[in-house]
Coordinates of C-alpha atoms and ligand atoms in Angstrom, one line a residue:
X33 CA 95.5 36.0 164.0
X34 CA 94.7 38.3 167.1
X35 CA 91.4 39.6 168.2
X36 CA 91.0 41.7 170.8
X37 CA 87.2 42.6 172.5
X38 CA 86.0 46.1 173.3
X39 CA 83.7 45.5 175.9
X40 CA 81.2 47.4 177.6
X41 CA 80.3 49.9 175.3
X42 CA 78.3 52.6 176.5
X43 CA 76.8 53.6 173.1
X44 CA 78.0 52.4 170.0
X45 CA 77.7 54.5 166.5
X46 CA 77.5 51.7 163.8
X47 CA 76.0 53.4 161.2
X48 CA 73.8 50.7 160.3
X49 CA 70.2 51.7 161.1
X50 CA 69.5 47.2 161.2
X51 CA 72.1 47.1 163.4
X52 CA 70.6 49.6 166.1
X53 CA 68.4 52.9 166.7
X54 CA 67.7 55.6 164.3
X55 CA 70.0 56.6 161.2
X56 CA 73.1 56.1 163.6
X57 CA 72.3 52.8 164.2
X58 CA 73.0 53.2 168.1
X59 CA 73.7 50.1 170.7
X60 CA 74.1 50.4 174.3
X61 CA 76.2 48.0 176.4
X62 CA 77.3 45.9 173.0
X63 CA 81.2 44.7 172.6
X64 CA 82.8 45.3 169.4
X65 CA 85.5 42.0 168.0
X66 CA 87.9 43.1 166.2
X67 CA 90.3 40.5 164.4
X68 CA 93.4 41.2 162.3
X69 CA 92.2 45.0 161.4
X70 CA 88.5 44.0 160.9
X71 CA 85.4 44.2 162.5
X72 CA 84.5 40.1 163.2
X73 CA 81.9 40.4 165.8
X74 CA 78.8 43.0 167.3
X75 CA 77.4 41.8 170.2
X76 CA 75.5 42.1 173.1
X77 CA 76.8 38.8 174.9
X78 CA 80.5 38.3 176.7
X79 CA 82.6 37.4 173.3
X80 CA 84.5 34.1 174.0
X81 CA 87.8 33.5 172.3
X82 CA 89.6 36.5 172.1
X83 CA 93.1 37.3 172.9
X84 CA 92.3 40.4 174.9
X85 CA 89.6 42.7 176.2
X86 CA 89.4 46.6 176.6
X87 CA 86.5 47.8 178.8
X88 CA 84.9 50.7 177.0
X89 CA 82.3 51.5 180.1
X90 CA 81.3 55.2 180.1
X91 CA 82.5 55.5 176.3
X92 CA 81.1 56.4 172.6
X93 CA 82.6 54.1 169.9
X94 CA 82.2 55.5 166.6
X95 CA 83.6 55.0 163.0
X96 CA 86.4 57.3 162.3
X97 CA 85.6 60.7 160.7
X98 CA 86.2 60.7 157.0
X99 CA 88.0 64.0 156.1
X100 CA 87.2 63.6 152.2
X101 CA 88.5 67.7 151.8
X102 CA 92.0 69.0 153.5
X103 CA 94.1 71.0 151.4
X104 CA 97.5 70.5 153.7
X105 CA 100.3 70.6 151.7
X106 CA 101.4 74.4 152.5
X107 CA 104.0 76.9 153.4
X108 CA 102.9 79.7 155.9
X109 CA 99.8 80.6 157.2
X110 CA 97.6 84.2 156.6
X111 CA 97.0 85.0 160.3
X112 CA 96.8 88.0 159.2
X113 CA 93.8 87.9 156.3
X114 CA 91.7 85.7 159.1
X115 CA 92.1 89.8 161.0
X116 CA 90.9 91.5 158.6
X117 CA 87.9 89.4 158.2
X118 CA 87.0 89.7 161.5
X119 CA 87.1 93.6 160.5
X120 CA 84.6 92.9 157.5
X121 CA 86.7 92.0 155.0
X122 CA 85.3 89.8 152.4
X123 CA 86.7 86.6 151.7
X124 CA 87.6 86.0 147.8
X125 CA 90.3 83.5 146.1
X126 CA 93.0 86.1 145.9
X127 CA 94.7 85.1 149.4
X128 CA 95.4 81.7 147.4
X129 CA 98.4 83.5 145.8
X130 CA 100.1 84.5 149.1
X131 CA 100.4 81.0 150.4
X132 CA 101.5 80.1 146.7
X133 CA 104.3 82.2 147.0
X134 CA 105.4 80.8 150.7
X135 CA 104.7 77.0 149.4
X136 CA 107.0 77.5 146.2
X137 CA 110.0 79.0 148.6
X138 CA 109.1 76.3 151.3
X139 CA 111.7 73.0 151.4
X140 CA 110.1 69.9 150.9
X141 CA 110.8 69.1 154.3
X142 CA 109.2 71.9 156.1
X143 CA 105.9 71.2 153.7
X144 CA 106.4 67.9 155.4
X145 CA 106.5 68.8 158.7
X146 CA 103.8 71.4 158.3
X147 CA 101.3 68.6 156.8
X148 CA 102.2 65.7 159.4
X149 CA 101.3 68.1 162.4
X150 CA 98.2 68.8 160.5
X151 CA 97.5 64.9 160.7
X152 CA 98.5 64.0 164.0
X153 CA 96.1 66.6 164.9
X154 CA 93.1 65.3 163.0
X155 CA 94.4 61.6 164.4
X156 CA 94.0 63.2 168.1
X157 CA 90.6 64.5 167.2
X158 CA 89.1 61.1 165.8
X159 CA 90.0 61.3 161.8
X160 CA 91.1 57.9 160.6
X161 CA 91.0 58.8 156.7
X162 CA 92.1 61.7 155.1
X163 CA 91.5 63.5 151.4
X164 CA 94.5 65.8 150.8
X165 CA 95.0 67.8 147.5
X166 CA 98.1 70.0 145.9
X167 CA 97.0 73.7 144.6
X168 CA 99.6 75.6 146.0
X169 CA 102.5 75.0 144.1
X170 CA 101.2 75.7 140.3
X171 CA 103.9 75.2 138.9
X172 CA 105.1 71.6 137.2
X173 CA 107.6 71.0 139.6
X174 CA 105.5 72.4 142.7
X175 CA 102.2 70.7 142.4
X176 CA 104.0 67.1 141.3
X177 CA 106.2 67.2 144.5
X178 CA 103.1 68.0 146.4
X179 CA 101.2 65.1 145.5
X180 CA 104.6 63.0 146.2
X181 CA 104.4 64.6 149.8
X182 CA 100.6 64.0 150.0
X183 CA 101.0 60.2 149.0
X184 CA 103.7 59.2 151.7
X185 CA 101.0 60.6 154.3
X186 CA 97.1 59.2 152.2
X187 CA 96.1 57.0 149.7
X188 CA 93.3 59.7 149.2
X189 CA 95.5 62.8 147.0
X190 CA 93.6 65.0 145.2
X191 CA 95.9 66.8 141.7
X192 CA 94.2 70.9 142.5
X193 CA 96.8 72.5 140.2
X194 CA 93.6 74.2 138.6
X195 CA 93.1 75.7 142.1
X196 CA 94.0 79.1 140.9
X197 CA 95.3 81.2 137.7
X198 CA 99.3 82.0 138.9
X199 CA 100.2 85.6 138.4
X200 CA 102.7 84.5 136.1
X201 CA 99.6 83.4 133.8
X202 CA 97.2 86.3 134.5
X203 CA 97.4 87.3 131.0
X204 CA 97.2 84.3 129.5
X205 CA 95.3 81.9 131.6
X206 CA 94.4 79.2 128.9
X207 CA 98.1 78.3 128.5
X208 CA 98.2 78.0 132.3
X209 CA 95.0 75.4 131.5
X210 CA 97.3 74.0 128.5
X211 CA 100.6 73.5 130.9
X212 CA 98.0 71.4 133.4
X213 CA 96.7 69.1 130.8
X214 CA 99.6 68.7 128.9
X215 CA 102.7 68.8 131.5
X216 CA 101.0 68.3 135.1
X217 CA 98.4 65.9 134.6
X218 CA 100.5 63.5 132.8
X219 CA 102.8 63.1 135.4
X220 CA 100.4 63.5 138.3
X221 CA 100.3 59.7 140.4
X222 CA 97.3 61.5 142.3
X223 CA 93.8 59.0 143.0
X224 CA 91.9 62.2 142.4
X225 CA 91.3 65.1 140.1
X226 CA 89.9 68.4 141.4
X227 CA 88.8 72.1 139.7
X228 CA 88.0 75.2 141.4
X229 CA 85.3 76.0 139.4
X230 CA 84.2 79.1 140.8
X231 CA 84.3 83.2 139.8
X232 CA 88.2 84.3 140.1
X233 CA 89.7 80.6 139.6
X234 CA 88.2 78.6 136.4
X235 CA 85.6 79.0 134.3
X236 CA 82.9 75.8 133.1
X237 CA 85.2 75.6 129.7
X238 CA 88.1 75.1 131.0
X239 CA 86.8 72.9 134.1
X240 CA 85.3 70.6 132.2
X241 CA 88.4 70.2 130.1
X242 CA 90.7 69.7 133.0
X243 CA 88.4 67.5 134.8
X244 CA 88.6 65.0 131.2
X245 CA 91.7 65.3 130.8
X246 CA 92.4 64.2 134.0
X247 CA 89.7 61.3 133.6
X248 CA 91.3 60.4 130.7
X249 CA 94.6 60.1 132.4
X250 CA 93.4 57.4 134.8
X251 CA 92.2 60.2 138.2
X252 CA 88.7 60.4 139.7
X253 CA 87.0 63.4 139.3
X254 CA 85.7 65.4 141.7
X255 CA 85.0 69.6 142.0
X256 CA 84.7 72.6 144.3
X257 CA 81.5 74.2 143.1
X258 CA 79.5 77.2 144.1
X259 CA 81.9 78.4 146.9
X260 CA 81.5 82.3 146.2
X261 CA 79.4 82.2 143.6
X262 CA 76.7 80.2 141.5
X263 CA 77.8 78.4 138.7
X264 CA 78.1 75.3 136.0
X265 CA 80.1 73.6 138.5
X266 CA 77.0 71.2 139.5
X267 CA 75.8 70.0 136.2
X268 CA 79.2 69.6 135.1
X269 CA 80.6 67.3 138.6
X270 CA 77.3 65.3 137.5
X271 CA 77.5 65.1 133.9
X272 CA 81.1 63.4 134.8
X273 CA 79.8 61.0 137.7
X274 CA 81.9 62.8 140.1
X275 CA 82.3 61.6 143.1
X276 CA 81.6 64.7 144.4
X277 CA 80.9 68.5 144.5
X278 CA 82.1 70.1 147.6
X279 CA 81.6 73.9 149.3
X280 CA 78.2 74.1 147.3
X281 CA 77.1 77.9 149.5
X282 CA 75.8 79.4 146.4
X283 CA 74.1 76.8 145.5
X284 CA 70.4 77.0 143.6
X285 CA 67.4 75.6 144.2
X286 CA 68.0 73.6 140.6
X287 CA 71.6 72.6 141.9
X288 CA 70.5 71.0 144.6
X289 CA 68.0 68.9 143.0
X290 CA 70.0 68.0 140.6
X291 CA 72.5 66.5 143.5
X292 CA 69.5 64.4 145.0
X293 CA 68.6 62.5 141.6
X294 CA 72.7 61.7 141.0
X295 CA 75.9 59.7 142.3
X296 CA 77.6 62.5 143.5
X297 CA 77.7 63.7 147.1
X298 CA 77.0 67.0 148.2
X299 CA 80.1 67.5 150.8
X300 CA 79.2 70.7 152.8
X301 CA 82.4 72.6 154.6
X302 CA 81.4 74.1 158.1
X303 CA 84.9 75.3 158.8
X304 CA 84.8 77.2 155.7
X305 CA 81.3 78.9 156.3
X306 CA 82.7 79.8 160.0
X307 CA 85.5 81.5 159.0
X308 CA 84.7 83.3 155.8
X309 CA 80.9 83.9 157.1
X310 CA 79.0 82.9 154.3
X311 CA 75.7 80.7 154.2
X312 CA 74.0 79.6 157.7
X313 CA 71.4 76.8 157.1
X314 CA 73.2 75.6 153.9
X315 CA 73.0 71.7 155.1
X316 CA 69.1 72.0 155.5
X317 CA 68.5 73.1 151.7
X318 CA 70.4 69.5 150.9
X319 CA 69.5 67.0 153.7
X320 CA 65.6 67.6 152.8
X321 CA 66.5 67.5 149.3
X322 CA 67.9 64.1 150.1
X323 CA 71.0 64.0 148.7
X324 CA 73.7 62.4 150.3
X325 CA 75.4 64.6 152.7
X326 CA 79.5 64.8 153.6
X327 CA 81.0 67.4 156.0
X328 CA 84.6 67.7 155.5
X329 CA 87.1 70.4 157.2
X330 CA 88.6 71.8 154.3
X331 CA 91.7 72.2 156.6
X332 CA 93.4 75.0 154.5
X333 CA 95.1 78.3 155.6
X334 CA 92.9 80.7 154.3
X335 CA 89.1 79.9 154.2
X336 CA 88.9 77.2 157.0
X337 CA 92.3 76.4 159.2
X338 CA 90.8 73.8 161.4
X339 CA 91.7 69.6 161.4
X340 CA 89.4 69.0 163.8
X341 CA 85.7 67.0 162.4
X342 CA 84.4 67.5 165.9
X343 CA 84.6 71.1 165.7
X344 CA 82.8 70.5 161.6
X345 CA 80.2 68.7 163.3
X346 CA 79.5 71.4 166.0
X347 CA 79.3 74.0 163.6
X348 CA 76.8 72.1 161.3
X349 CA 74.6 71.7 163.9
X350 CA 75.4 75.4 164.9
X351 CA 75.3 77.2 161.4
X352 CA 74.0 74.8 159.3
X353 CA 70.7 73.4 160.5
X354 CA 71.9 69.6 160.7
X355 CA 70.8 67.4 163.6
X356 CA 73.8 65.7 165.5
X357 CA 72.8 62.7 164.1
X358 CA 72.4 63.9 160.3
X359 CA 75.9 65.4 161.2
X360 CA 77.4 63.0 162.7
X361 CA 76.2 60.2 159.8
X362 CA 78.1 63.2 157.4
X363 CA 81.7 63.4 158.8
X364 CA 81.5 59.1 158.9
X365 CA 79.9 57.5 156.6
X366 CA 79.3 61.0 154.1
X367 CA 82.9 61.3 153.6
X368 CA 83.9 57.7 152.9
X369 CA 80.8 58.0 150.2
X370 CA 82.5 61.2 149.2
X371 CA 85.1 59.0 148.4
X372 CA 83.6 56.3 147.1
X373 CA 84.8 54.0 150.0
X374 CA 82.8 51.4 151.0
X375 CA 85.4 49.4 153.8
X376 CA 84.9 52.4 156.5
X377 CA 82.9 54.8 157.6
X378 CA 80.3 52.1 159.4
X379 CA 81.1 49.5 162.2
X380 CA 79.8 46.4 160.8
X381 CA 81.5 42.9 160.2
X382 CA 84.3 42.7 157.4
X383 CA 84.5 46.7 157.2
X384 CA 88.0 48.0 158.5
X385 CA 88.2 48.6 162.3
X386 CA 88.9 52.4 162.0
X387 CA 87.2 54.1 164.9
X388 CA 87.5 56.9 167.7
X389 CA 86.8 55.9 171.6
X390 CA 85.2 59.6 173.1
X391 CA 85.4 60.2 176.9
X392 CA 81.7 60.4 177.1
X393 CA 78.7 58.2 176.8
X394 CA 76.9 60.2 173.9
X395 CA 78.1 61.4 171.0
X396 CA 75.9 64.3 171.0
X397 CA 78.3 65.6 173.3
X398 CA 80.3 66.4 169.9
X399 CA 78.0 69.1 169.3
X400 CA 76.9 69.6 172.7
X401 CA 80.8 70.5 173.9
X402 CA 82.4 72.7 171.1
X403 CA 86.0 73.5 171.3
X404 CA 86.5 70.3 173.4
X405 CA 88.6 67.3 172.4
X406 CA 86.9 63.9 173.5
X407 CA 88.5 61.9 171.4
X408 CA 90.0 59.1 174.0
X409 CA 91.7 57.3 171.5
X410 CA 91.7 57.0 167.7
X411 CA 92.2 53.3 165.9
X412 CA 92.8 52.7 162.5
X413 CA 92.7 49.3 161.1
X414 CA 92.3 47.6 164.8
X415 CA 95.4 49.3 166.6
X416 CA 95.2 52.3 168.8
X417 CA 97.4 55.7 166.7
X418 CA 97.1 57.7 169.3
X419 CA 97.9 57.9 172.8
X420 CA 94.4 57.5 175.4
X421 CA 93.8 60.9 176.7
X422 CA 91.5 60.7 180.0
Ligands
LIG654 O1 88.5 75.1 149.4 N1 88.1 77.3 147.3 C1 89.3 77.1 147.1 N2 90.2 76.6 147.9 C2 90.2 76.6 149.3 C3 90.7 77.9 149.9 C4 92.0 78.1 149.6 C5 92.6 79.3 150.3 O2 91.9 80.3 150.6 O3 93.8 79.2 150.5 C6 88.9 76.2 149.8 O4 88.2 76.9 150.6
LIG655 FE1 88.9 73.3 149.3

């Protein structure tokens, strides 16, 4: 048994509006126990006992960001497509293909490499748990060895081979449909099923079937919905108890009310909205709804190239009408609802002690200093995975 105190706290984000102020639950001066991996002790008096003692004076403790969206299994990038945005081009599902091809030609060890620099820079900026799905191998062979890349990195791998039709199927897209419920799914060892449901990718029909047959098949289902337009991607993520529906721009009225009376979380992607300019003020449509909220970064290479949840968080407040707390409260506790987690994403007494330590004594400063990296130090399950940055 070890414990280990972190003292002096200058706030401290608990999530756990009983706990402290307002929806973040926030403490001043309180000392955080933490004994083999777990949170044992909140408090506001010197902790006796304890095998040793970090001061945290000046510092923010909060729950680790839960990135319930990445999409970092991928060869090259599309440097180039981000250009041409910036010169008005839209944004549609077609650049998908280009980084299919450059994933299919990639070893499995430069997929690996790519994806584990991805994470240790989401560790450095404060994520402690991350989603990641397949969808750019499409083939058999490409989107199984994806998901055996994805699990030596997450527990949390999402099976996206219905992230796209592959030219090889553009006449015949059902059988491409057919080849994922019969041959991939089958095989698939993923926690998670996913469908882009959305115009160019998959229509409701052959969503729906993919989602079942994945259900059936033992994964979790859960959808990207209304990205670039509006669709049947809603009813259908709730008809299935989802977990949840994620991107969610197009969104209607009817959607979104239909997201506030369900189980599924409504898991908004800043980084995605920044980069392919789409919907400002999306979060506010769905906070006053009162659904529960996620942000995620969709870290992918063509609509939203960015690891970094303090960046998501910025942005929502930025583009998205969220207050830093609602925001904040998204990219913790959202995502590990997002993912139907209920051991982090809130510092509170037998939950796991995953948490960031920020070089400031507010976390508004997440919003307040975009572009920045505060993170101090990132801890998952008591232990420190990152080296302190001052
Ligand atoms: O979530 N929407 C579908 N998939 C990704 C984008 C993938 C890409 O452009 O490569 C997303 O934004
Ligand atoms: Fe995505």
């Amino acid at each position: 048994m070890s414990s280990v105190a972190f003292t002096n706290i200058a706030t401290l984000v608990t999530n756990d509006s009983q706990l402290g102020d307002g929806v973040l639950g926030v403490m001043h001066g309180a000392t955080l126990v933490v004994r083999d991996g777990l949170v044992s002790q909140i408090t506001q008096k010197v902790p006796s006992g304890v095998d040793s003692e970090i001061d945290c004076s000046g510092k923010t403790l909060l729950p680790g960001f839960v990135d319930s969206h990445s999409h970092l299994i991928f060869g090259g990038d599309r440097a180039d497509e981000f250009s041409a945005r910036s010169r008005g081009e839209k944004y549609t599902a077609g650049g998908i293909t280009s980084t299919v091809k450059a994933t299919r030609t990639a070893t499995d060890i430069a997929i690996s490499r790519n994806a584990q620099n991805l994470l240790d820079e989401a560790l450095s900026s404060g994520t402690t748990t991350m989603e990641i799905k397949s969808g750019y191998g499409l083939t058999e062979k490409d989107e199984i060895r994806s998901i055996d890349i994805a699990k030596t990195f997450t527990d949390e791998t999402t099976l996206l081979a219905a992230h796209v039709i592959p030219e090889e199927f553009k006449d015949s897209p059902d059988s491409y449909v057919d080849l994922i419920i019969n041959a991939i799914i089958p095989r698939s060892q993923a926690k998670w099923i996913d469908v882009f449901c959305d115009q160019g990718a998959f229509n409701p029909e052959q969503s729906e079937a993919i989602l079942r047959a994945g259900i059936e098949n033992g994964m979790l289902p859960r959808i990207h919905a209304n990205q670039l337009s509006s669709g049947k991607g809603v009813e259908i993520a709730i008809s299935l108890d989802a977990a949840s529906a994620d991107h969610l721009s197009k969104s209607t009225n009817s959607d979104i009310e239909l997201l506030a009376s369900s189980n599924t979380v409504a898991t908004l992607l800043p980084g995605a909205e920044f980069s392919t300019h789409l919907e400002r003020n999306l979060g506010r449509r769905f906070l006053d709804s009162g659904a529960t909220v996620a942000i995620a970064t969709d870290c992918n290479p063509g609509s939203s190239y960015t690891t970094s949840m303090p960046f998501c968080i910025a942005a929502a407040v930025s583009l998205l009408g969220f207050t830093v707390e609602e925001a904040v409260r998204a990219a913790t506790l959202g995502g590990a609802k997002a993912l139907r987690r209920d051991d982090i994403g809130e510092i509170a007494v037998g939950k796991r002690a995953d948490f960031a330590l920020l070089n400031s004594s507010s976390y508004i400063h997440l919003a307040y200093r975009p572009g920045v990296n505060l993170v101090h130090s990132t801890y998952k399950s008591g232990r420190a995975v990152t080296t302190w940055r001052k």
